[in-house]
mmCIF file of C-alpha atoms in Angstrom:
data_model
loop_
_atom_site.group_PDB
_atom_site.id
_atom_site.type_symbol
_atom_site.label_atom_id
_atom_site.label_comp_id
_atom_site.label_asym_id
_atom_site.label_seq_id
_atom_site.Cartn_x
_atom_site.Cartn_y
_atom_site.Cartn_z
ATOM 1 C CA MET Z 233 15.429 6.814 -8.050
ATOM 2 C CA SER Z 234 15.853 8.934 -4.927
ATOM 3 C CA LYS Z 235 18.885 8.607 -2.729
ATOM 4 C CA GLU Z 236 18.176 7.230 0.705
ATOM 5 C CA PRO Z 237 18.897 9.548 3.650
ATOM 6 C CA SER Z 238 22.079 8.911 5.588
ATOM 7 C CA ASN Z 239 20.214 8.669 8.891
ATOM 8 C CA SER Z 240 18.434 5.593 7.502
ATOM 9 C CA ARG Z 241 21.796 3.863 7.106
ATOM 10 C CA SER Z 242 22.822 4.925 10.628
ATOM 11 C CA ALA Z 243 19.614 3.506 12.070
ATOM 12 C CA ASP Z 244 20.232 0.228 10.224
ATOM 13 C CA ALA Z 245 23.754 -0.040 11.648
ATOM 14 C CA ALA Z 246 22.547 0.758 15.169
ATOM 15 C CA ASP Z 247 20.005 -2.065 14.946
ATOM 16 C CA ILE Z 248 22.661 -4.783 14.574
ATOM 17 C CA VAL Z 249 22.471 -7.434 17.299
ATOM 18 C CA HIS Z 250 26.175 -7.813 17.982
ATOM 19 C CA PRO Z 251 26.278 -11.440 19.270
ATOM 20 C CA GLN Z 252 24.179 -12.522 16.292
ATOM 21 C CA PRO Z 253 26.925 -12.257 13.617
ATOM 22 C CA ILE Z 254 29.260 -14.658 15.468
ATOM 23 C CA PRO Z 255 27.866 -17.997 14.136
ATOM 24 C CA PHE Z 256 27.467 -16.475 10.681
ATOM 25 C CA ILE Z 257 31.079 -15.260 10.696
ATOM 26 C CA LEU Z 258 32.371 -18.572 12.064
ATOM 27 C CA VAL Z 259 30.731 -20.517 9.226
ATOM 28 C CA HIS Z 260 32.515 -18.282 6.734
ATOM 29 C CA LEU Z 261 35.851 -18.610 8.554
ATOM 30 C CA ALA Z 262 35.427 -22.392 8.643
ATOM 31 C CA CYS Z 263 35.758 -22.380 4.846
ATOM 32 C CA PHE Z 264 39.478 -21.630 5.289
ATOM 33 C CA ALA Z 265 39.880 -25.069 6.865
ATOM 34 C CA ILE Z 266 40.103 -26.276 3.269
ATOM 35 C CA PHE Z 267 43.846 -25.514 3.498
ATOM 36 C CA TRP Z 268 44.285 -27.993 6.374
ATOM 37 C CA VAL Z 269 42.271 -30.952 5.077
ATOM 38 C CA ASP Z 270 43.045 -33.479 2.370
ATOM 39 C CA VAL Z 271 40.429 -32.522 -0.213
ATOM 40 C CA GLN Z 272 39.170 -35.320 -2.453
ATOM 41 C CA PRO Z 273 37.301 -35.027 -5.792
ATOM 42 C CA THR Z 274 34.269 -36.590 -4.134
ATOM 43 C CA ASP Z 275 34.137 -33.657 -1.705
ATOM 44 C CA TRP Z 276 33.478 -31.260 -4.575
ATOM 45 C CA ILE Z 277 30.806 -33.596 -5.926
ATOM 46 C CA ILE Z 278 29.122 -33.556 -2.516
ATOM 47 C CA CYS Z 279 29.412 -29.761 -2.488
ATOM 48 C CA GLY Z 280 27.716 -29.442 -5.869
ATOM 49 C CA VAL Z 281 24.988 -31.969 -5.103
ATOM 50 C CA LEU Z 282 24.153 -30.428 -1.729
ATOM 51 C CA TYR Z 283 24.110 -26.959 -3.256
ATOM 52 C CA VAL Z 284 21.592 -27.934 -5.939
ATOM 53 C CA ILE Z 285 19.392 -30.077 -3.690
ATOM 54 C CA ARG Z 286 19.247 -27.531 -0.890
ATOM 55 C CA MET Z 287 18.787 -24.634 -3.292
ATOM 56 C CA PHE Z 288 15.734 -26.505 -4.571
ATOM 57 C CA GLY Z 289 14.529 -26.695 -0.965
ATOM 58 C CA ILE Z 290 14.757 -22.901 -0.816
ATOM 59 C CA THR Z 291 13.388 -22.085 -4.268
ATOM 60 C CA ALA Z 292 10.633 -24.676 -4.577
ATOM 61 C CA GLY Z 293 9.945 -25.108 -0.864
ATOM 62 C CA PHE Z 294 10.502 -21.934 1.103
ATOM 63 C CA HIS Z 295 9.767 -19.593 -1.783
ATOM 64 C CA ARG Z 296 7.308 -20.908 -4.348
ATOM 65 C CA TYR Z 297 5.363 -23.241 -2.061
ATOM 66 C CA PHE Z 298 5.373 -21.816 1.475
ATOM 67 C CA SER Z 299 5.624 -18.129 0.537
ATOM 68 C CA HIS Z 300 3.386 -18.094 -2.558
ATOM 69 C CA ARG Z 301 1.461 -21.396 -2.702
ATOM 70 C CA ALA Z 302 2.386 -21.777 -6.376
ATOM 71 C CA PHE Z 303 1.518 -25.488 -6.342
ATOM 72 C CA LYS Z 304 -0.044 -28.146 -4.142
ATOM 73 C CA THR Z 305 1.448 -31.223 -2.539
ATOM 74 C CA SER Z 306 0.859 -33.787 0.183
ATOM 75 C CA ARG Z 307 1.432 -33.100 3.864
ATOM 76 C CA GLY Z 308 4.337 -35.530 3.863
ATOM 77 C CA PHE Z 309 6.160 -33.876 0.959
ATOM 78 C CA GLN Z 310 5.334 -30.501 2.473
ATOM 79 C CA PHE Z 311 7.302 -31.496 5.580
ATOM 80 C CA PHE Z 312 10.121 -32.837 3.413
ATOM 81 C CA LEU Z 313 10.385 -29.486 1.607
ATOM 82 C CA ALA Z 314 10.462 -27.675 4.946
ATOM 83 C CA PHE Z 315 13.167 -29.984 6.323
ATOM 84 C CA LEU Z 316 15.205 -29.721 3.121
ATOM 85 C CA GLY Z 317 14.964 -25.931 3.113
ATOM 86 C CA GLN Z 318 16.027 -25.693 6.750
ATOM 87 C CA SER Z 319 19.074 -27.876 6.045
ATOM 88 C CA SER Z 320 20.486 -24.762 4.337
ATOM 89 C CA ALA Z 321 20.630 -23.034 7.756
ATOM 90 C CA GLN Z 322 18.463 -20.068 6.755
ATOM 91 C CA ARG Z 323 16.252 -20.200 9.861
ATOM 92 C CA GLY Z 324 12.806 -21.774 10.041
ATOM 93 C CA THR Z 325 10.342 -22.390 7.236
ATOM 94 C CA LEU Z 326 7.547 -20.280 8.714
ATOM 95 C CA TRP Z 327 9.938 -17.453 9.607
ATOM 96 C CA TRP Z 328 11.401 -17.426 6.085
ATOM 97 C CA ALA Z 329 8.023 -17.476 4.331
ATOM 98 C CA ALA Z 330 6.476 -14.827 6.590
ATOM 99 C CA LYS Z 331 9.484 -12.580 6.076
ATOM 100 C CA HIS Z 332 9.207 -13.028 2.323
ATOM 101 C CA ARG Z 333 5.506 -12.208 2.283
ATOM 102 C CA GLU Z 334 6.389 -9.073 4.221
ATOM 103 C CA HIS Z 335 8.935 -8.227 1.505
ATOM 104 C CA HIS Z 336 6.283 -8.417 -1.214
ATOM 105 C CA LYS Z 337 3.906 -6.329 0.853
ATOM 106 C CA TYR Z 338 6.434 -3.490 1.189
ATOM 107 C CA SER Z 339 8.826 -4.123 -1.708
ATOM 108 C CA ASP Z 340 11.462 -1.380 -2.039
ATOM 109 C CA THR Z 341 9.856 0.909 0.525
ATOM 110 C CA GLU Z 342 11.239 1.843 3.955
ATOM 111 C CA GLN Z 343 9.305 -1.077 5.449
ATOM 112 C CA ASP Z 344 11.128 -3.553 3.192
ATOM 113 C CA VAL Z 345 13.945 -4.688 5.452
ATOM 114 C CA HIS Z 346 16.222 -5.906 2.650
ATOM 115 C CA SER Z 347 15.670 -3.305 -0.050
ATOM 116 C CA PRO Z 348 18.989 -2.144 -1.555
ATOM 117 C CA VAL Z 349 17.127 0.900 -2.864
ATOM 118 C CA LYS Z 350 16.386 2.071 0.679
ATOM 119 C CA HIS Z 351 19.117 0.470 2.783
ATOM 120 C CA GLY Z 352 22.104 -0.018 0.479
ATOM 121 C CA PHE Z 353 23.720 -3.155 -0.925
ATOM 122 C CA TRP Z 354 25.528 -4.619 2.087
ATOM 123 C CA TYR Z 355 22.670 -4.184 4.515
ATOM 124 C CA SER Z 356 20.194 -5.710 2.053
ATOM 125 C CA HIS Z 357 22.604 -8.563 1.295
ATOM 126 C CA ILE Z 358 23.627 -9.676 4.803
ATOM 127 C CA GLY Z 359 23.140 -6.882 7.343
ATOM 128 C CA TRP Z 360 19.398 -7.289 7.769
ATOM 129 C CA ILE Z 361 19.618 -10.897 8.977
ATOM 130 C CA LEU Z 362 21.891 -9.785 11.831
ATOM 131 C CA CYS Z 363 19.606 -7.076 13.199
ATOM 132 C CA LYS Z 364 16.610 -6.973 15.517
ATOM 133 C CA ARG Z 365 14.278 -5.751 12.814
ATOM 134 C CA GLY Z 366 15.392 -8.500 10.464
ATOM 135 C CA LEU Z 367 14.892 -11.234 13.035
ATOM 136 C CA SER Z 368 11.428 -10.072 14.076
ATOM 137 C CA VAL Z 369 8.546 -11.320 11.979
ATOM 138 C CA ASP Z 370 4.762 -11.138 11.903
ATOM 139 C CA TYR Z 371 3.643 -14.769 11.993
ATOM 140 C CA SER Z 372 0.070 -13.749 11.232
ATOM 141 C CA LEU Z 373 1.271 -13.426 7.633
ATOM 142 C CA ILE Z 374 1.810 -17.204 7.499
ATOM 143 C CA LYS Z 375 -1.204 -18.420 9.485
ATOM 144 C CA ASP Z 376 -2.229 -20.714 6.612
ATOM 145 C CA PHE Z 377 0.797 -22.922 7.401
ATOM 146 C CA ARG Z 378 1.017 -22.311 11.150
ATOM 147 C CA LYS Z 379 -1.912 -24.680 11.550
ATOM 148 C CA TYR Z 380 0.485 -27.583 10.960
ATOM 149 C CA PRO Z 381 2.103 -28.504 14.313
ATOM 150 C CA GLU Z 382 5.011 -30.299 12.649
ATOM 151 C CA LEU Z 383 6.018 -27.075 10.872
ATOM 152 C CA VAL Z 384 5.762 -25.080 14.097
ATOM 153 C CA TRP Z 385 7.895 -27.702 15.858
ATOM 154 C CA LEU Z 386 10.469 -27.669 13.071
ATOM 155 C CA GLY Z 387 10.643 -23.893 13.330
ATOM 156 C CA LYS Z 388 11.457 -24.093 17.040
ATOM 157 C CA PHE Z 389 14.454 -26.284 16.216
ATOM 158 C CA HIS Z 390 15.374 -24.549 12.980
ATOM 159 C CA THR Z 391 19.072 -25.520 13.136
ATOM 160 C CA LEU Z 392 18.338 -29.246 13.579
ATOM 161 C CA PRO Z 393 18.137 -30.223 9.861
ATOM 162 C CA ALA Z 394 21.428 -28.455 9.070
ATOM 163 C CA VAL Z 395 23.191 -30.010 12.068
ATOM 164 C CA LEU Z 396 21.964 -33.500 11.193
ATOM 165 C CA LEU Z 397 23.059 -33.061 7.578
ATOM 166 C CA GLY Z 398 26.482 -31.834 8.684
ATOM 167 C CA ILE Z 399 26.949 -34.860 10.942
ATOM 168 C CA PHE Z 400 25.862 -37.201 8.154
ATOM 169 C CA VAL Z 401 28.322 -35.684 5.664
ATOM 170 C CA TRP Z 402 31.148 -35.888 8.222
ATOM 171 C CA ALA Z 403 30.278 -39.534 8.933
ATOM 172 C CA ILE Z 404 30.481 -40.588 5.271
ATOM 173 C CA ALA Z 405 33.173 -38.222 3.945
ATOM 174 C CA GLY Z 406 35.254 -37.150 6.935
ATOM 175 C CA TRP Z 407 36.593 -33.688 7.705
ATOM 176 C CA SER Z 408 37.264 -32.779 4.087
ATOM 177 C CA GLY Z 409 33.704 -33.700 3.182
ATOM 178 C CA LEU Z 410 32.390 -31.598 6.069
ATOM 179 C CA VAL Z 411 34.432 -28.548 5.089
ATOM 180 C CA VAL Z 412 33.993 -28.691 1.315
ATOM 181 C CA GLY Z 413 30.780 -30.643 0.905
ATOM 182 C CA PHE Z 414 28.759 -29.105 3.714
ATOM 183 C CA ILE Z 415 30.269 -25.827 4.970
ATOM 184 C CA ILE Z 416 31.377 -24.331 1.652
ATOM 185 C CA SER Z 417 28.137 -25.325 -0.068
ATOM 186 C CA THR Z 418 26.211 -23.723 2.829
ATOM 187 C CA VAL Z 419 28.078 -20.436 2.412
ATOM 188 C CA LEU Z 420 27.478 -20.533 -1.345
ATOM 189 C CA LEU Z 421 23.789 -21.098 -0.641
ATOM 190 C CA TYR Z 422 23.738 -18.094 1.668
ATOM 191 C CA HIS Z 423 25.079 -15.721 -0.916
ATOM 192 C CA GLY Z 424 23.129 -17.215 -3.808
ATOM 193 C CA THR Z 425 19.904 -16.640 -1.883
ATOM 194 C CA PHE Z 426 20.969 -13.247 -0.544
ATOM 195 C CA ALA Z 427 21.891 -12.078 -4.049
ATOM 196 C CA ILE Z 428 18.216 -12.221 -5.002
ATOM 197 C CA ASN Z 429 17.429 -9.790 -2.178
ATOM 198 C CA SER Z 430 20.229 -7.422 -3.133
ATOM 199 C CA LEU Z 431 21.547 -7.772 -6.694
ATOM 200 C CA SER Z 432 18.237 -8.624 -8.363
ATOM 201 C CA HIS Z 433 16.885 -5.275 -7.184
ATOM 202 C CA ILE Z 434 19.868 -3.438 -8.718
ATOM 203 C CA TYR Z 435 21.146 -5.191 -11.855
ATOM 204 C CA GLY Z 436 19.161 -6.551 -14.784
ATOM 205 C CA LYS Z 437 16.237 -5.674 -17.010
ATOM 206 C CA GLN Z 438 12.698 -4.670 -16.086
ATOM 207 C CA ARG Z 439 10.212 -6.255 -18.460
ATOM 208 C CA TYR Z 440 7.268 -5.225 -16.290
ATOM 209 C CA ASP Z 441 6.564 -2.179 -14.144
ATOM 210 C CA THR Z 442 5.836 -3.641 -10.736
ATOM 211 C CA GLY Z 443 6.139 -0.513 -8.620
ATOM 212 C CA ASP Z 444 9.512 -1.625 -7.262
ATOM 213 C CA ASN Z 445 13.060 -2.106 -8.562
ATOM 214 C CA SER Z 446 12.912 -5.872 -9.216
ATOM 215 C CA ARG Z 447 15.008 -7.019 -12.200
ATOM 216 C CA ASN Z 448 15.469 -10.034 -14.459
ATOM 217 C CA ASN Z 449 19.052 -11.315 -14.355
ATOM 218 C CA ILE Z 450 20.071 -14.444 -16.279
ATOM 219 C CA PHE Z 451 23.258 -15.011 -14.243
ATOM 220 C CA LEU Z 452 21.308 -15.020 -10.982
ATOM 221 C CA ALA Z 453 18.688 -17.262 -12.603
ATOM 222 C CA ILE Z 454 21.359 -19.860 -13.377
ATOM 223 C CA ILE Z 455 22.993 -19.931 -9.924
ATOM 224 C CA THR Z 456 19.637 -19.964 -8.096
ATOM 225 C CA LEU Z 457 17.798 -22.481 -10.287
ATOM 226 C CA GLY Z 458 15.483 -19.865 -11.781
ATOM 227 C CA GLU Z 459 15.005 -17.241 -9.077
ATOM 228 C CA GLY Z 460 16.835 -14.583 -11.079
ATOM 229 C CA TRP Z 461 13.756 -13.816 -13.182
ATOM 230 C CA HIS Z 462 12.804 -11.572 -10.310
ATOM 231 C CA ASN Z 463 10.909 -8.911 -12.221
ATOM 232 C CA ASN Z 464 8.691 -11.653 -13.675
ATOM 233 C CA HIS Z 465 8.148 -12.961 -10.164
ATOM 234 C CA HIS Z 466 7.110 -9.589 -8.743
ATOM 235 C CA HIS Z 467 4.754 -9.157 -11.698
ATOM 236 C CA PHE Z 468 2.919 -12.407 -10.861
ATOM 237 C CA PRO Z 469 4.261 -13.837 -7.556
ATOM 238 C CA SER Z 470 2.053 -16.933 -7.354
ATOM 239 C CA ALA Z 471 3.289 -18.508 -10.609
ATOM 240 C CA ALA Z 472 5.146 -21.826 -10.310
ATOM 241 C CA PRO Z 473 7.498 -20.857 -13.173
ATOM 242 C CA GLN Z 474 9.478 -17.654 -12.832
ATOM 243 C CA GLY Z 475 10.851 -17.880 -16.334
ATOM 244 C CA PHE Z 476 7.890 -16.706 -18.415
ATOM 245 C CA ARG Z 477 9.596 -17.189 -21.794
ATOM 246 C CA TRP Z 478 10.884 -20.458 -23.253
ATOM 247 C CA TRP Z 479 14.479 -19.230 -23.160
ATOM 248 C CA GLN Z 480 14.338 -18.091 -19.524
ATOM 249 C CA ILE Z 481 16.064 -20.969 -17.724
ATOM 250 C CA ASP Z 482 14.133 -22.090 -14.642
ATOM 251 C CA ILE Z 483 15.534 -25.359 -13.291
ATOM 252 C CA THR Z 484 13.265 -25.288 -10.245
ATOM 253 C CA TYR Z 485 10.211 -25.319 -12.477
ATOM 254 C CA TYR Z 486 11.622 -28.114 -14.634
ATOM 255 C CA ILE Z 487 12.030 -30.274 -11.522
ATOM 256 C CA LEU Z 488 8.521 -29.405 -10.361
ATOM 257 C CA LYS Z 489 7.164 -30.451 -13.755
ATOM 258 C CA ILE Z 490 8.895 -33.823 -13.433
ATOM 259 C CA LEU Z 491 7.527 -34.255 -9.908
ATOM 260 C CA SER Z 492 4.047 -33.422 -11.186
ATOM 261 C CA VAL Z 493 4.236 -36.339 -13.625
ATOM 262 C CA PHE Z 494 4.465 -38.655 -10.606
ATOM 263 C CA ARG Z 495 1.756 -36.681 -8.734
ATOM 264 C CA ILE Z 496 4.184 -35.704 -5.981
ATOM 265 C CA VAL Z 497 3.116 -32.121 -6.660
ATOM 266 C CA TRP Z 498 0.130 -30.901 -8.638
ATOM 267 C CA ASP Z 499 -1.895 -27.833 -9.681
ATOM 268 C CA LEU Z 500 1.158 -25.841 -10.715
ATOM 269 C CA ARG Z 501 -0.054 -22.270 -11.205
ATOM 270 C CA LEU Z 502 0.850 -20.696 -14.544
ATOM 271 C CA PRO Z 503 0.848 -16.986 -15.421
ATOM 272 C CA PRO Z 504 -2.103 -16.162 -17.725
ATOM 273 C CA ALA Z 505 -1.304 -15.045 -21.270
ATOM 274 C CA HIS Z 506 -2.399 -11.457 -20.612
ATOM 275 C CA VAL Z 507 -0.073 -11.315 -17.608
ATOM 276 C CA VAL Z 508 2.911 -12.497 -19.651
ATOM 277 C CA ALA Z 509 1.982 -9.962 -22.341
ATOM 278 C CA GLY Z 510 2.095 -7.190 -19.729
ATOM 279 C CA LYS Z 511 -1.611 -6.333 -19.968
ATOM 280 C CA ARG Z 512 -2.408 -6.996 -16.332
ATOM 281 C CA LYS Z 513 -3.733 -4.104 -14.268
ATOM 282 C CA LEU Z 514 -1.459 -2.904 -11.497
ATOM 283 C CA SER Z 515 -2.326 -4.097 -8.016
ATOM 284 C CA LEU Z 516 -3.015 -1.578 -5.253
ATOM 285 C CA ALA Z 517 0.342 -2.455 -3.705
ATOM 286 C CA ALA Z 518 2.155 -1.839 -6.997
ATOM 287 C CA ILE Z 519 0.363 1.495 -7.434
ATOM 288 C CA GLU Z 520 1.321 2.493 -3.900
ATOM 289 C CA ASN Z 521 4.966 1.508 -4.378
ATOM 290 C CA ALA Z 522 5.201 3.351 -7.697
ATOM 291 C CA ALA Z 523 3.507 6.423 -6.237
ATOM 292 C CA GLN Z 524 5.905 6.419 -3.290
ATOM 293 C CA GLN Z 525 8.861 6.289 -5.696
ATOM 294 C CA LEU Z 526 7.409 9.082 -7.814
ATOM 295 C CA ALA Z 527 6.708 11.268 -4.786
ATOM 296 C CA ALA Z 528 10.199 10.624 -3.406
ATOM 297 C CA SER Z 529 11.722 12.042 -6.595
ATOM 298 C CA PHE Z 530 10.463 15.494 -5.578
ATOM 299 C CA SER Z 531 11.978 17.631 -2.807
ATOM 300 C CA ILE Z 532 9.270 18.363 -0.243
ATOM 301 C CA GLU Z 533 11.312 21.183 1.244
ATOM 302 C CA GLN Z 534 11.826 22.833 -2.137
ATOM 303 C CA ILE Z 535 8.133 22.556 -3.019
ATOM 304 C CA SER Z 536 7.188 24.065 0.347
ATOM 305 C CA LYS Z 537 9.582 26.978 -0.090
ATOM 306 C CA THR Z 538 8.356 27.521 -3.644
ATOM 307 C CA VAL Z 539 4.770 27.749 -2.384
ATOM 308 C CA LEU Z 540 5.775 30.392 0.152
ATOM 309 C CA GLN Z 541 7.842 32.292 -2.383
ATOM 310 C CA VAL Z 542 5.156 32.391 -5.098
ATOM 311 C CA TRP Z 543 2.372 33.218 -2.658
ATOM 312 C CA ALA Z 544 4.311 35.815 -0.651
ATOM 313 C CA HIS Z 545 2.301 39.017 -0.038
ATOM 314 C CA THR Z 546 -0.813 37.504 -1.640
ATOM 315 C CA PRO Z 547 -4.218 36.594 -0.189
ATOM 316 C CA LYS Z 548 -3.368 32.923 -0.787
ATOM 317 C CA LEU Z 549 -0.661 32.985 1.873
ATOM 318 C CA GLU Z 550 -2.983 34.654 4.351
ATOM 319 C CA GLU Z 551 -5.596 31.983 3.651
ATOM 320 C CA LEU Z 552 -2.950 29.288 4.124
ATOM 321 C CA ARG Z 553 -2.054 30.772 7.513
ATOM 322 C CA ARG Z 554 -5.706 30.911 8.507
ATOM 323 C CA ARG Z 555 -6.258 27.262 7.644
ATOM 324 C CA ALA Z 556 -3.054 26.267 9.419
ATOM 325 C CA ARG Z 557 -4.551 27.553 12.649
ATOM 326 C CA ILE Z 558 -7.398 25.074 12.137
ATOM 327 C CA GLY Z 559 -5.268 22.020 11.380
ATOM 328 C CA GLN Z 560 -3.371 19.910 8.857
ATOM 329 C CA THR Z 561 -6.496 18.622 7.116
ATOM 330 C CA GLU Z 562 -7.486 22.179 6.209
ATOM 331 C CA VAL Z 563 -3.981 22.896 4.920
ATOM 332 C CA GLU Z 564 -4.079 19.775 2.725
ATOM 333 C CA ALA Z 565 -7.482 20.721 1.338
ATOM 334 C CA PHE Z 566 -6.309 24.235 0.483
ATOM 335 C CA LEU Z 567 -3.108 23.020 -1.196
ATOM 336 C CA LYS Z 568 -5.160 20.638 -3.354
ATOM 337 C CA GLU Z 569 -7.568 23.441 -4.289
ATOM 338 C CA MET Z 570 -4.669 25.642 -5.356
ATOM 339 C CA LYS Z 571 -3.052 22.787 -7.355
ATOM 340 C CA ILE Z 572 0.396 23.480 -5.926
ATOM 341 C CA LEU Z 573 2.107 20.906 -8.130
ATOM 342 C CA GLU Z 574 1.308 23.076 -11.158
ATOM 343 C CA LEU Z 575 3.355 25.978 -9.753
ATOM 344 C CA PRO Z 576 6.564 27.036 -11.547
ATOM 345 C CA LYS Z 577 9.829 25.324 -10.490
ATOM 346 C CA ILE Z 578 8.035 22.265 -9.139
ATOM 347 C CA GLY Z 579 7.770 20.200 -12.299
ATOM 348 C CA ASN Z 580 5.123 17.982 -13.799
ATOM 349 C CA LEU Z 581 4.143 14.744 -12.088
ATOM 350 C CA THR Z 582 2.821 13.133 -15.239
ATOM 351 C CA ASP Z 583 5.951 13.886 -17.270
ATOM 352 C CA LYS Z 584 8.163 12.428 -14.573
ATOM 353 C CA ALA Z 585 5.944 9.365 -14.235
ATOM 354 C CA GLN Z 586 6.165 8.728 -17.984
ATOM 355 C CA ASN Z 587 9.957 8.760 -17.765
ATOM 356 C CA MET Z 588 10.078 6.510 -14.689
ATOM 357 C CA PHE Z 589 7.434 3.941 -15.667
ATOM 358 C CA THR Z 590 7.697 3.461 -19.404
ATOM 359 C CA HIS Z 591 5.733 0.182 -19.642
ATOM 360 C CA ILE Z 592 2.590 1.233 -17.768
ATOM 361 C CA PRO Z 593 -0.188 2.211 -20.216
ATOM 362 C CA SER Z 594 -2.269 4.196 -17.702
ATOM 363 C CA LEU Z 595 -0.407 6.283 -15.149
ATOM 364 C CA ASN Z 596 -3.418 8.116 -13.724
ATOM 365 C CA PRO Z 597 -3.779 6.051 -10.511
ATOM 366 C CA ILE Z 598 -0.059 6.417 -9.764
ATOM 367 C CA VAL Z 599 -0.024 10.164 -10.473
ATOM 368 C CA GLU Z 600 -3.148 10.772 -8.373
ATOM 369 C CA ARG Z 601 -1.743 8.836 -5.426
ATOM 370 C CA ALA Z 602 1.672 10.550 -5.705
ATOM 371 C CA ASN Z 603 -0.087 13.921 -5.790
ATOM 372 C CA HIS Z 604 -1.847 13.076 -2.524
ATOM 373 C CA ILE Z 605 1.400 11.895 -0.894
ATOM 374 C CA ILE Z 606 3.251 15.080 -1.874
ATOM 375 C CA VAL Z 607 0.454 17.415 -0.771
ATOM 376 C CA GLN Z 608 0.254 15.624 2.560
ATOM 377 C CA ALA Z 609 4.030 15.827 3.048
ATOM 378 C CA VAL Z 610 4.133 19.529 2.124
ATOM 379 C CA SER Z 611 1.382 20.342 4.614
ATOM 380 C CA VAL Z 612 3.277 18.501 7.349
ATOM 381 C CA TRP Z 613 6.529 20.283 6.443
ATOM 382 C CA LEU Z 614 4.888 23.712 6.520
ATOM 383 C CA LEU Z 615 3.310 23.103 9.898
ATOM 384 C CA GLN Z 616 6.364 21.491 11.506
ATOM 385 C CA ASN Z 617 8.725 24.212 10.312
ATOM 386 C CA GLU Z 618 6.299 27.003 11.185
ATOM 387 C CA MET Z 619 6.895 28.488 7.752
ATOM 388 C CA ILE Z 620 3.303 29.640 7.456
ATOM 389 C CA GLU Z 621 3.434 31.798 10.574
ATOM 390 C CA THR Z 622 6.865 33.275 9.986
ATOM 391 C CA ALA Z 623 6.776 33.410 6.169
ATOM 392 C CA VAL Z 624 10.535 32.988 6.044
ATOM 393 C CA ALA Z 625 11.951 34.569 2.917
ATOM 394 C CA VAL Z 626 13.499 32.214 0.375
#
């Protein structure tokens, strides 16, 4: 895994919208009010119940239904899932689902706003939701649900469900119920959900090669009602269950199965046997992600300097200079003809791919794409640094 450049972290920090963290920080500080209220046992019961119910709104509603359409339901229950999910104060349903679809599109690349691989743990855990880039979203990714006016309306007033729930808890359980039952459970929900973005792309096991760093983590699966089987999920995102094996605890799916008995939900999508067995062909997105990772494990600067060093005082360098005067496309074509990745000191793409992606039976598409990415990057480096014209000694 390549180390992300420091300027990427600096850009992330500079993107923080400074007034935005205030409500988020205040909710966390409000947890300390527990020392000034008379906490009752019922408050902790409310906390636990609201955590589980609202986590289901996130996992079954926001994630498996709105983001991935893993099952079908009625329009009425669809709205209920949206309202329940928004009671966790994680912005609107359409925003959440569109942002998640964006994550799958660019998983663990620079375009993935909450990738710990590219942006570090803290930014991927909480920093991204406080920045301009994190708040912006492409709603065209969720146009299948934007056709429902009630969901659009709910998104405009995304804090309303959480506020109404908070008032209700205060009305029935007082200040201690509000602090413990509502506020603390909300903060726990935040970090349970955020841990999937951050920790499940760092810690755990990879049963399937998905082209990203998604992992299966039983601890995260327990605290998030099944979301911790994240590598399974990235292998087949549209499955209603995320635990593919009988022993992989997935409480969200168990609840969905019960609801399906009463026809509240139906057509729960299951992963085919060949998918569970790991015999599914890689998608184009997975190939691209894996190729990007493979290419990033090589130093473009070092490859470029090696090319100049090996070709110094040879007709090949003169030909490279000639093509550079024509343009980048000619440089790329020449580098491919000369098979630069077979030069000494550069290393073997296939060998490295076999070490990085042990479960993929055929690495050819990944290696071919990575080869193209590296050749393109080397040609850009040579032209931008004017190394062809000056033939700087290395």
